[in-house]
Coordinates of C-alpha atoms in Angstrom, one line a residue:
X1 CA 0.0 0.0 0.0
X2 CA 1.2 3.8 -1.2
X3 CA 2.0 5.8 1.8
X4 CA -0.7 8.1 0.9
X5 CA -3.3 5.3 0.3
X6 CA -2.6 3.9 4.3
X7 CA -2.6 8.0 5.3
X8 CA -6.1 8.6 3.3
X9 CA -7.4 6.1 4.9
X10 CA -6.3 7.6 8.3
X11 CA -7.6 10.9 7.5
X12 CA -11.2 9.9 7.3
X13 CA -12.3 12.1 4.3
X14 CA -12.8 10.6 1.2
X15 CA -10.1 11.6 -1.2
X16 CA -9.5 11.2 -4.3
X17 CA -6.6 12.5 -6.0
X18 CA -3.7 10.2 -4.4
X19 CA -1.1 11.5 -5.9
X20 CA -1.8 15.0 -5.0
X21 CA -1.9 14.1 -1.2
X22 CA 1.3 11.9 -1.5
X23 CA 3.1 15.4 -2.7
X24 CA 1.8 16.6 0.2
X25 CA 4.1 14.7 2.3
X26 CA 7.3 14.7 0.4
X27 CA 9.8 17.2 2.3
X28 CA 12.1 18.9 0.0
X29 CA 14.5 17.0 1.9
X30 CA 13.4 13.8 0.2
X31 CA 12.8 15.2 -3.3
X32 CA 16.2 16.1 -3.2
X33 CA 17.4 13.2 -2.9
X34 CA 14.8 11.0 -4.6
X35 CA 14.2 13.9 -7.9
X36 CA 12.5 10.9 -10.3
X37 CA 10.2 9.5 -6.7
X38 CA 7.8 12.4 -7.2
X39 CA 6.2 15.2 -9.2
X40 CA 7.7 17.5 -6.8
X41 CA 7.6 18.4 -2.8
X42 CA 4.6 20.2 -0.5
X43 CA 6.1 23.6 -0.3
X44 CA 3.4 25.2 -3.0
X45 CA 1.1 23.2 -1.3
X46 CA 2.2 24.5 1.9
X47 CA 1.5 28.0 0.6
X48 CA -2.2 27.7 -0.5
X49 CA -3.0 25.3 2.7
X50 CA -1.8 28.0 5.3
X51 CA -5.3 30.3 3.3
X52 CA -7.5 27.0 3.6
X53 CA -6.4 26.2 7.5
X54 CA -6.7 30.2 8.3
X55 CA -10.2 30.9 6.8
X56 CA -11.7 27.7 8.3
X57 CA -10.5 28.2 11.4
X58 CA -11.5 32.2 11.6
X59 CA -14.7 30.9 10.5
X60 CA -15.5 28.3 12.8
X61 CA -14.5 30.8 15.6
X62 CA -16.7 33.5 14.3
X63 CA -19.4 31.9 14.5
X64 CA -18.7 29.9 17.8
X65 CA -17.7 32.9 19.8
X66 CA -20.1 35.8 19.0
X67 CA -19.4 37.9 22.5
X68 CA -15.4 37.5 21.5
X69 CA -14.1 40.9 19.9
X70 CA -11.4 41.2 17.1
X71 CA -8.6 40.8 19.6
X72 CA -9.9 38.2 21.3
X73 CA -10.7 35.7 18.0
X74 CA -6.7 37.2 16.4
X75 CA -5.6 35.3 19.8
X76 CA -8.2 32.2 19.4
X77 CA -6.9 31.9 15.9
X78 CA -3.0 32.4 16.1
X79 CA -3.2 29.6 19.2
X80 CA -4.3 27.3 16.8
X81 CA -2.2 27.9 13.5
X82 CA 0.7 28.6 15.7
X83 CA 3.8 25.9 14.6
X84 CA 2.7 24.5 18.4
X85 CA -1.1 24.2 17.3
X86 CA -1.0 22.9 14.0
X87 CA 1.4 20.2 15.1
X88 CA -0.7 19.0 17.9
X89 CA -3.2 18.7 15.3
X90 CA -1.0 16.6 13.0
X91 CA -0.5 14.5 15.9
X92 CA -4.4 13.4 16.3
X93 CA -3.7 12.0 12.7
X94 CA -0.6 10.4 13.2
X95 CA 1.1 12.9 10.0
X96 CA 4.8 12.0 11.7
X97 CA 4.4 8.4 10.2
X98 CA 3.7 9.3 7.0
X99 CA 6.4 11.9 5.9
X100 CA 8.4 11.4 3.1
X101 CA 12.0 13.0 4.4
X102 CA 15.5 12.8 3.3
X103 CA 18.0 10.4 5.2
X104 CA 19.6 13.0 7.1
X105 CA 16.2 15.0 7.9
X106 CA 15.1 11.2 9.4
X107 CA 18.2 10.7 11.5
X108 CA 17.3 14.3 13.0
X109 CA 14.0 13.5 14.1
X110 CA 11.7 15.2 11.6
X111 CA 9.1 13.1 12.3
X112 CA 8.7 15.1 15.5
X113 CA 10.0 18.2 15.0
X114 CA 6.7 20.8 15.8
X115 CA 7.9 23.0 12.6
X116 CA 7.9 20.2 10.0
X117 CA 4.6 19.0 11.2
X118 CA 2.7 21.7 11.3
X119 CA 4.3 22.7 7.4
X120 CA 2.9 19.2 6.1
X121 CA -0.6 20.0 8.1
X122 CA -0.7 22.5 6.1
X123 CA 0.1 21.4 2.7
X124 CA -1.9 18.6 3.2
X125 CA -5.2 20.8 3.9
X126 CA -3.7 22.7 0.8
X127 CA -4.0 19.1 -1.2
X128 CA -7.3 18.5 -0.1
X129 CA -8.6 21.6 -0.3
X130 CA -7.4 21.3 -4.4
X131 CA -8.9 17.4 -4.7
X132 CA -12.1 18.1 -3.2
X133 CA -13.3 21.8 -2.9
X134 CA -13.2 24.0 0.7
X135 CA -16.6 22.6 2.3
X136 CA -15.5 19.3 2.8
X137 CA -12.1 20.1 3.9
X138 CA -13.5 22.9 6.0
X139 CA -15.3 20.5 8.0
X140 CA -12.6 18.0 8.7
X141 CA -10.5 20.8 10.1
X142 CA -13.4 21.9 12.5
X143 CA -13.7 18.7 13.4
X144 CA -10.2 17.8 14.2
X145 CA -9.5 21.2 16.1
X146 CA -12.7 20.9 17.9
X147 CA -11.7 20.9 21.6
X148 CA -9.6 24.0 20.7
X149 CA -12.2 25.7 18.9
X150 CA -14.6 25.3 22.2
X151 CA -12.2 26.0 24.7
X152 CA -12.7 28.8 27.3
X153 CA -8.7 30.1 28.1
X154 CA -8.1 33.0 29.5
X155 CA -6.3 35.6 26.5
X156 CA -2.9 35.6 28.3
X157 CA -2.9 31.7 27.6
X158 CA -3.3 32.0 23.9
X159 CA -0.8 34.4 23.3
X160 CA 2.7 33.6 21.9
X161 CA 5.8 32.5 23.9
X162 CA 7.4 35.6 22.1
X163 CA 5.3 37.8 22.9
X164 CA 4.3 36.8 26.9
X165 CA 7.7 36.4 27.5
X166 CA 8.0 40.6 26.7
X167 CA 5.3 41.7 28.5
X168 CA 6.6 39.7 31.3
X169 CA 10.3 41.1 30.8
X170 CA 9.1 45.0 30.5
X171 CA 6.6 44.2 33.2
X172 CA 9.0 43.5 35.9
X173 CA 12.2 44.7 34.4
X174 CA 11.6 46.9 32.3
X175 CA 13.8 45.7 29.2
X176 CA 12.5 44.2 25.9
X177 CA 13.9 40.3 25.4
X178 CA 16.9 40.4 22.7
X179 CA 17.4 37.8 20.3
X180 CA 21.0 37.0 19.1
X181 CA 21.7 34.4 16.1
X182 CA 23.9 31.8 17.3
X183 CA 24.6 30.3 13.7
X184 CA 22.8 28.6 11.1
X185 CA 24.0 25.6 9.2
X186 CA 22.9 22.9 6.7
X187 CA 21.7 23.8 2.8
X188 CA 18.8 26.0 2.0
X189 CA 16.3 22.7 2.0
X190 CA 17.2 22.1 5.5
X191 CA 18.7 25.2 7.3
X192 CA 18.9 25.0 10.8
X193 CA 19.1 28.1 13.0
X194 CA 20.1 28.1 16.6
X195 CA 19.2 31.5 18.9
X196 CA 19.8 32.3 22.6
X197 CA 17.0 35.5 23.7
X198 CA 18.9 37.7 26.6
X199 CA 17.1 40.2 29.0
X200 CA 19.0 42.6 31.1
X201 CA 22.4 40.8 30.9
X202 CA 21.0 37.1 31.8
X203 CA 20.5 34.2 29.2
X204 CA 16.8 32.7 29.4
X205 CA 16.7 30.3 26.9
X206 CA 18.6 28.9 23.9
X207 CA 16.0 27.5 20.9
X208 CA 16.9 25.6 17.4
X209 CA 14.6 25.8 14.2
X210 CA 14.6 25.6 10.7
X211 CA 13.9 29.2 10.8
X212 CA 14.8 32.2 12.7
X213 CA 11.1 33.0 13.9
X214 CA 10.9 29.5 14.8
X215 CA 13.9 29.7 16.8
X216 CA 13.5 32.7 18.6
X217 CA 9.7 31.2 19.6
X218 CA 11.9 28.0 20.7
X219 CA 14.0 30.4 22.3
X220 CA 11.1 32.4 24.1
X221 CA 9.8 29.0 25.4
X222 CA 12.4 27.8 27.6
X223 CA 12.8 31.5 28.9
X224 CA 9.2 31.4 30.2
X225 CA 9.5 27.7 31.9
X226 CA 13.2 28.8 33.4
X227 CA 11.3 32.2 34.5
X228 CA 8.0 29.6 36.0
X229 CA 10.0 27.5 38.0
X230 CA 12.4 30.1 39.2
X231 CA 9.5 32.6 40.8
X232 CA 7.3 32.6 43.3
X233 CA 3.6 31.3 42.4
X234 CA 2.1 34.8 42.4
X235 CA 4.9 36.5 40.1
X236 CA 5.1 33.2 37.9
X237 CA 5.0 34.3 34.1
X238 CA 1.1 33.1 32.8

């Protein structure tokens, strides 16, 4: 069985164009090393699937949260898009099993990496979305981020590590977080960038991506746990 046909099947939407969701999961990683394997890799489909996941999603909230205001539903959404989000949701279908990646891609955990999966999420709604129209494909994604569609969190809790990790900073010390590159290796297909984030004089975290944004959110994370667990329960970062 293709890789696609065994990953259709785990989707639970009927598709139909197999070779258009298979392109979905090759990494450029792979179809650089395999150039005759495929008709190409997901990074097109990447592009159209971020518009498909973003307008479902601002939908579905729209209409589920009619009290929220513009603020509010820009947090609701970016949770859920976020490299964290959309990798959570690639986890309730198992995506990590189904990449198509390059040997040296594999042998640095891909399959897990948060960034990778929530790229493939996305080309893969970008695939569907071109095999069978937006309604369909609209609905699977409301179905699969359903419990963070309904959820009632506080808007400090959908925010960004980035940026509650500044209002946290200026809030008690006054200073803005800086982000320094620490270097960035590998080819274009598979950059990897690694970043340490610095407030008055102390290092907070150190984060690695295969971009700089990513990095820096990375970067931002382990800041906020190292600043949880080192203050007291009232001052701890939310």
């Amino acid at each position: 069985m293709r890789p696609a046909e065994a990953f259709a099947d785990r989707l639970g939407i009927a598709v139909r164009d197999l070779d258009l969701l298979e392109q979905a999961l090759v990494h450029s990683s792979w179809h650089h090393e395999h150039r005759e394997g495929a008709r190409g890799h997901n990074e097109r489909l990447e592009y159209l699937g971020d518009a498909v996941v973003n307008l479902a999603i601002s939908e579905a909230l729209y209409a589920r949260h009619p009290a929220d205001d513009e603020g509010y539903l820009s947090a609701r959404r970016a949770a859920i898009v976020s490299t964290v989000g959309l990798a959570r949701l690639a986890g309730r279908i198992d995506l990590g099993a189904y990449l198509m990646l390059g040997e040296g891609e594999a042998q640095r955990s891909g399959r897990r990496r948060p960034s990778l999966l929530a790229s493939t999420f996305e080309a893969v709604a970008g695939a569907l979305y071109l095999d069978l129209g937006f309604p369909p494909v609209r609905d699977w994604l409301v179905g699969l981020a359903g419990p963070e569609l309904t959820a009632e969190l506080p808007i400090g809790s959908l925010k960004s590590p980035k940026s509650r990790l500044q209002e946290y900073t200026q809030r008690h010390s006054g200073e803005r977080p800086s982000y320094r590159l620490l270097d960035a290796t590998g080819p274009d297909h598979e950059k990897s960038f690694r970043i340490e984030v610095w407030v008055d004089g102390r290092l907070l975290g150190t984060g690695e991506g295969p971009s700089r944004r990513t990095a820096e959110t990375a970067a931002a994370s382990q800041a906020m746990e190292r600043l949880r667990t080192s203050t007291e329960p009232e001052e701890a970062p939310s």
